[in-house]
Coordinates of C-alpha atoms and ligand atoms in Angstrom, one line a residue:
X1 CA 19.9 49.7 -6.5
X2 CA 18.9 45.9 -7.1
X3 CA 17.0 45.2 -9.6
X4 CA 15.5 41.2 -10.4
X5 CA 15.6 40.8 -14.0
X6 CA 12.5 38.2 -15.6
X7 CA 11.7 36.9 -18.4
X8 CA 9.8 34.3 -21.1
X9 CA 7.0 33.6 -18.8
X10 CA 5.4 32.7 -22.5
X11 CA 2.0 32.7 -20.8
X12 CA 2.7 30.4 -17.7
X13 CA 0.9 32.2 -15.2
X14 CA 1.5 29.4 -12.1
X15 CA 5.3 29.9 -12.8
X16 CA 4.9 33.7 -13.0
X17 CA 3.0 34.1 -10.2
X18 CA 5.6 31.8 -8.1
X19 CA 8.6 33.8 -8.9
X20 CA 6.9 36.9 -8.1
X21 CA 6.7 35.5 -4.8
X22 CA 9.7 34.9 -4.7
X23 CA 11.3 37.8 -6.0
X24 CA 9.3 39.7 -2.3
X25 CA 11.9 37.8 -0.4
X26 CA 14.4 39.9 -2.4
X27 CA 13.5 43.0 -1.9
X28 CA 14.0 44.2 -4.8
X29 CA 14.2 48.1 -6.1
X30 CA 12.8 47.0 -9.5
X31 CA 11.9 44.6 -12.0
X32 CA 12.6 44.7 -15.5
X33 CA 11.0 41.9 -17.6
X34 CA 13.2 40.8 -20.7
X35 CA 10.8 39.7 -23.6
X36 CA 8.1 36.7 -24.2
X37 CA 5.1 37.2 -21.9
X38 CA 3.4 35.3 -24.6
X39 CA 3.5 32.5 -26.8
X40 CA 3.4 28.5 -25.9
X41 CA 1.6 28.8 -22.3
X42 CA -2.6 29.1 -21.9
X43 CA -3.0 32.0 -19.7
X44 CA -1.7 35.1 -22.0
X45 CA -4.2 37.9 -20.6
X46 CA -3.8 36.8 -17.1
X47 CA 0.3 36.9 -17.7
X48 CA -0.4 40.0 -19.1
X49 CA -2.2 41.7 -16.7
X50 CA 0.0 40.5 -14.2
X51 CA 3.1 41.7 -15.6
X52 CA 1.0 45.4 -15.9
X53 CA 0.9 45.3 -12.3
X54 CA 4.6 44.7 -11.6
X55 CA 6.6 46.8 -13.8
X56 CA 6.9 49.6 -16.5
X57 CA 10.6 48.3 -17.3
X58 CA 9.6 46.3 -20.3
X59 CA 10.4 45.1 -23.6
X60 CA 9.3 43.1 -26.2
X61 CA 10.2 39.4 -27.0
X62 CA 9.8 38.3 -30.8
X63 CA 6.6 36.1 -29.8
X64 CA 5.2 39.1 -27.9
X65 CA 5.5 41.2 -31.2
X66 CA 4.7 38.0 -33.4
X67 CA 1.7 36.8 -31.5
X68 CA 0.5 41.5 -31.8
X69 CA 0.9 41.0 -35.6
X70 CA 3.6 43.2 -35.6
X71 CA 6.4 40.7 -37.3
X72 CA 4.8 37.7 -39.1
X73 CA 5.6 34.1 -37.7
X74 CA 7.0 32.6 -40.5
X75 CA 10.2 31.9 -38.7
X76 CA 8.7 30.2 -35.6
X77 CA 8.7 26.1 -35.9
X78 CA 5.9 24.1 -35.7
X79 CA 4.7 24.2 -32.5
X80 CA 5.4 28.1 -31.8
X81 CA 3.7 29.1 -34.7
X82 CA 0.4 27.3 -33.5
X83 CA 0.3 28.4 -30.6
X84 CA 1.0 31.6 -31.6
X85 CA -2.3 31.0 -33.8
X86 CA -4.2 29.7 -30.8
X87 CA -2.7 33.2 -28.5
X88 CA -3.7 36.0 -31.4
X89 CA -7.3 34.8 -31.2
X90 CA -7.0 34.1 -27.1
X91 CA -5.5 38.0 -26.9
X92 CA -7.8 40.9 -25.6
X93 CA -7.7 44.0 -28.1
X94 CA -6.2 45.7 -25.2
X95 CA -3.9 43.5 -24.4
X96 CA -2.7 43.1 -28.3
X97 CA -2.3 46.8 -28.3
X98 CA -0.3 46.3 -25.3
X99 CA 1.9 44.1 -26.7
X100 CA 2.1 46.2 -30.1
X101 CA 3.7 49.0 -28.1
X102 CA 6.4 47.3 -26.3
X103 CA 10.3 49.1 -27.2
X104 CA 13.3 46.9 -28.3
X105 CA 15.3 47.9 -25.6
X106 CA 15.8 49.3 -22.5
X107 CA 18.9 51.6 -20.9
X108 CA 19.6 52.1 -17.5
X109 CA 22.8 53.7 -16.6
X110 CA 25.3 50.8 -16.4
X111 CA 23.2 48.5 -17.9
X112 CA 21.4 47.4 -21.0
X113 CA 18.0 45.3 -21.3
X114 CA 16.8 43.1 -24.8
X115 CA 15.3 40.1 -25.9
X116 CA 17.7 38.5 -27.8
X117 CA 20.7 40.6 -29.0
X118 CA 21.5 44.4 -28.3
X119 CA 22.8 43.8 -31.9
X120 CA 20.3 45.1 -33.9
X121 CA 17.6 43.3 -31.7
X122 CA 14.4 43.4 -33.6
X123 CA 16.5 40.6 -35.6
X124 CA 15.9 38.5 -32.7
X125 CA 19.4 36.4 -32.6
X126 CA 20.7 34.3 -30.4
X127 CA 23.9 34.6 -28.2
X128 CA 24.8 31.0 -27.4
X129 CA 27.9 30.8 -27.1
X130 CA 31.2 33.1 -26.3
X131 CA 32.0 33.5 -29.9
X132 CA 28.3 34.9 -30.6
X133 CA 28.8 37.0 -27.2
X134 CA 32.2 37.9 -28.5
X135 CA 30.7 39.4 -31.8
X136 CA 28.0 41.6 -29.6
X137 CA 30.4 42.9 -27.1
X138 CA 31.6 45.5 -29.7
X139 CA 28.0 46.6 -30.9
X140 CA 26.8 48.2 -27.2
X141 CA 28.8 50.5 -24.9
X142 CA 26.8 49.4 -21.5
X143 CA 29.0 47.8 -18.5
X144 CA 25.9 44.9 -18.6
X145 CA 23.7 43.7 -21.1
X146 CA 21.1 41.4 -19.9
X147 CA 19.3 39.1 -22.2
X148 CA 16.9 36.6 -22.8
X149 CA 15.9 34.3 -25.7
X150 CA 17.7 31.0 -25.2
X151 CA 15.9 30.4 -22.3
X152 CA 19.3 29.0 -21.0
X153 CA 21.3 30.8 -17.9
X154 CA 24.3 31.9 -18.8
X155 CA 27.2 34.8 -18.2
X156 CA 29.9 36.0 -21.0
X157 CA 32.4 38.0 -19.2
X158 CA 35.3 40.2 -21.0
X159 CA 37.9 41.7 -19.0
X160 CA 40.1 43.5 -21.1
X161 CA 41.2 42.3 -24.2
X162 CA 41.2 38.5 -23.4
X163 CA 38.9 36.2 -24.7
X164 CA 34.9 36.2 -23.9
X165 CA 34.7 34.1 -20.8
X166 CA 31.3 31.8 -20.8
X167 CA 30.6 30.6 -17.3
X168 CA 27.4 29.3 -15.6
X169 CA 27.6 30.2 -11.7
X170 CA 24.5 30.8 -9.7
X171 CA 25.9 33.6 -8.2
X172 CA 28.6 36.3 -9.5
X173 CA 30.7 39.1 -8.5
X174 CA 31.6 41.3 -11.4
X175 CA 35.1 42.8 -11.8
X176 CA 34.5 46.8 -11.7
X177 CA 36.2 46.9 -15.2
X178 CA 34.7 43.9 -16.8
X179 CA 32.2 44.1 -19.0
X180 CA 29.0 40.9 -19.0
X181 CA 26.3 39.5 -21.2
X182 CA 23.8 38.0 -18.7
X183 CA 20.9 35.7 -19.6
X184 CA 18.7 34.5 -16.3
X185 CA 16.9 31.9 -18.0
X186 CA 13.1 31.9 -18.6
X187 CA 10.3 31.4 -15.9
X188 CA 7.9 29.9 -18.3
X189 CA 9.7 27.5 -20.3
X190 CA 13.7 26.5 -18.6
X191 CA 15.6 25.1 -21.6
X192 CA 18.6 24.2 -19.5
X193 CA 17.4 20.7 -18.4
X194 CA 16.4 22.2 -14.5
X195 CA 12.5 22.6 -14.8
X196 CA 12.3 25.1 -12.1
X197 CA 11.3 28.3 -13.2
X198 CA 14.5 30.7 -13.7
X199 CA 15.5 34.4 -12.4
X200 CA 18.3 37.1 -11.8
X201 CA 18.8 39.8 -8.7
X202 CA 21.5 42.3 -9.4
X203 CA 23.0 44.3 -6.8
X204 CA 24.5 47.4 -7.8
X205 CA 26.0 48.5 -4.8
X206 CA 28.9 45.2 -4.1
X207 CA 28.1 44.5 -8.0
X208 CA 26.4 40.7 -7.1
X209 CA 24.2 38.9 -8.8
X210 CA 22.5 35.8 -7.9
X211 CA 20.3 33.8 -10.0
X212 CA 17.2 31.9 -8.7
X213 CA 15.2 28.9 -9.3
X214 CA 11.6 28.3 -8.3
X215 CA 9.4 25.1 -8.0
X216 CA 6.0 25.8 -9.0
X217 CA 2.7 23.9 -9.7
X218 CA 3.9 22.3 -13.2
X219 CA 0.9 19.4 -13.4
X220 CA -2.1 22.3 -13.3
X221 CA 0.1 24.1 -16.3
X222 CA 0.3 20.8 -18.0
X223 CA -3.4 20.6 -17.9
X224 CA -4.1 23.9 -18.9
X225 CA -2.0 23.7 -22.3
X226 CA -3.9 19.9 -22.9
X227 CA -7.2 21.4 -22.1
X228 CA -6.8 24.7 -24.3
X229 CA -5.9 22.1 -27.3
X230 CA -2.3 23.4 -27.5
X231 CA 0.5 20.9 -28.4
X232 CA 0.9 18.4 -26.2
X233 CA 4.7 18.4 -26.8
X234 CA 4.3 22.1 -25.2
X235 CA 2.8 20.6 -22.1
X236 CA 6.0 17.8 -22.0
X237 CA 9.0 19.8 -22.6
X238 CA 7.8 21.6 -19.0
X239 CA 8.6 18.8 -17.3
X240 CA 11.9 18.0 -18.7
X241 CA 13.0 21.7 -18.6
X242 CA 14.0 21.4 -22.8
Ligands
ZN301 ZN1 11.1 32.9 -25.3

């Protein structure tokens, strides 16, 4: 079974629809989507939409619930929290209702899919580093748990009872008793200084994974976020992959 994990397209639909190209070359099994199809980018219905035609395997991101009216946004800075403003009145009703009905989490034998944390996840924390991963490892029971949020690439890897392992390889073989926390970046908005939109392939027969990065046509998103009136700083950080 390999499956390409996605996720935080945050309404970037030239990224989205670049990495689904790419993910053909794959050939994939499935795709699950990790969280944020919303929030920050100008083309939410059309990410939407798009993500409807790809996959059932999905779950909700906090700006996916936030941007529904399901959680308020008091917690988002600035700039999240107006474009939040600007996606909730951009959103069709179906596609709100959509979004209202997304689950926390998904489970699929060896492995475990959430936004942020499978530690209590509609709290929506962050695992950064390998003392936050070493706090989750003991709240799931999955081989893998793949995650999203940070928007940063990332593996935490415990093998037995050493010390969580944090290590940032673009391509893995996991030990058949380890146990991993896996974040494959974001497609929409990279936060990890590569602006190249960001995904994972997992392989569960030799137990590889690979992650992938993706040009796409970042000057017509640019535009798009200017001409909708979003932030401009939304538009910049693209290009800087922050
Ligand atoms: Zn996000």
């Amino acid at each position: 079974m390999k499956t390409a994990i996605i996720s935080d397209v945050h309404g970037n639909l030239e990224a989205f629809a670049a990495v689904c190209e790419s993910i053909k070359q794959e050939h994939v099994d499935r795709i699950i989507f990790l969280g944020d199809i919303v929030g920050y980018g100008a083309n939410p219905n059309e990410c939407i939409e798009q993500l409807q035609s790809l996959t059932n395997y999905v779950v909700a991101g906090n700006h996916d619930w936030a941007a529904a009216g399901r959680q308020s946004s008091h917690a988002f800075n600035a700039f999240a929290a107006e474009a939040l403003e600007w996606t909730r009145a951009e959103l069709t009703r179906e596609n709100t209702l959509f979004l209202m009905s997304l689950p926390l989490s998904l489970d699929m034998n060896e492995l475990q899919g959430v936004h942020a944390s499978p530690y209590m996840p509609d709290r929506w924390r962050y695992v950064f580093n390998a003392e936050d991963a070493e706090a989750v490892f003991v709240t799931f029971s999955h081989r893998l748990c793949f995650v999203a949020h940070t928007h940063c690439p990332v593996i935490f890897a415990k093998l037995d009872d050493a010390p969580v392992v944090r290590e940032l390889p673009a391509m893995a073989t996991f030990h058949p008793y380890g146990r991993y926390i896996i974040n494959c970046g974001s497609v929409g908005q990279p936060r990890d200084g590569d602006p190249r939109a960001s995904y994972g392939v997992y392989d569960a027969r030799d137990k590889r994974y690979h992650l992938v990065r993706v040009e796409y046509d970042l000057l017509s998103v640019q535009k798009k976020i200017r001409l909708a009136g979003l932030p401009d700083y939304l538009a910049y950080r693209l290009s800087v992959g922050r």
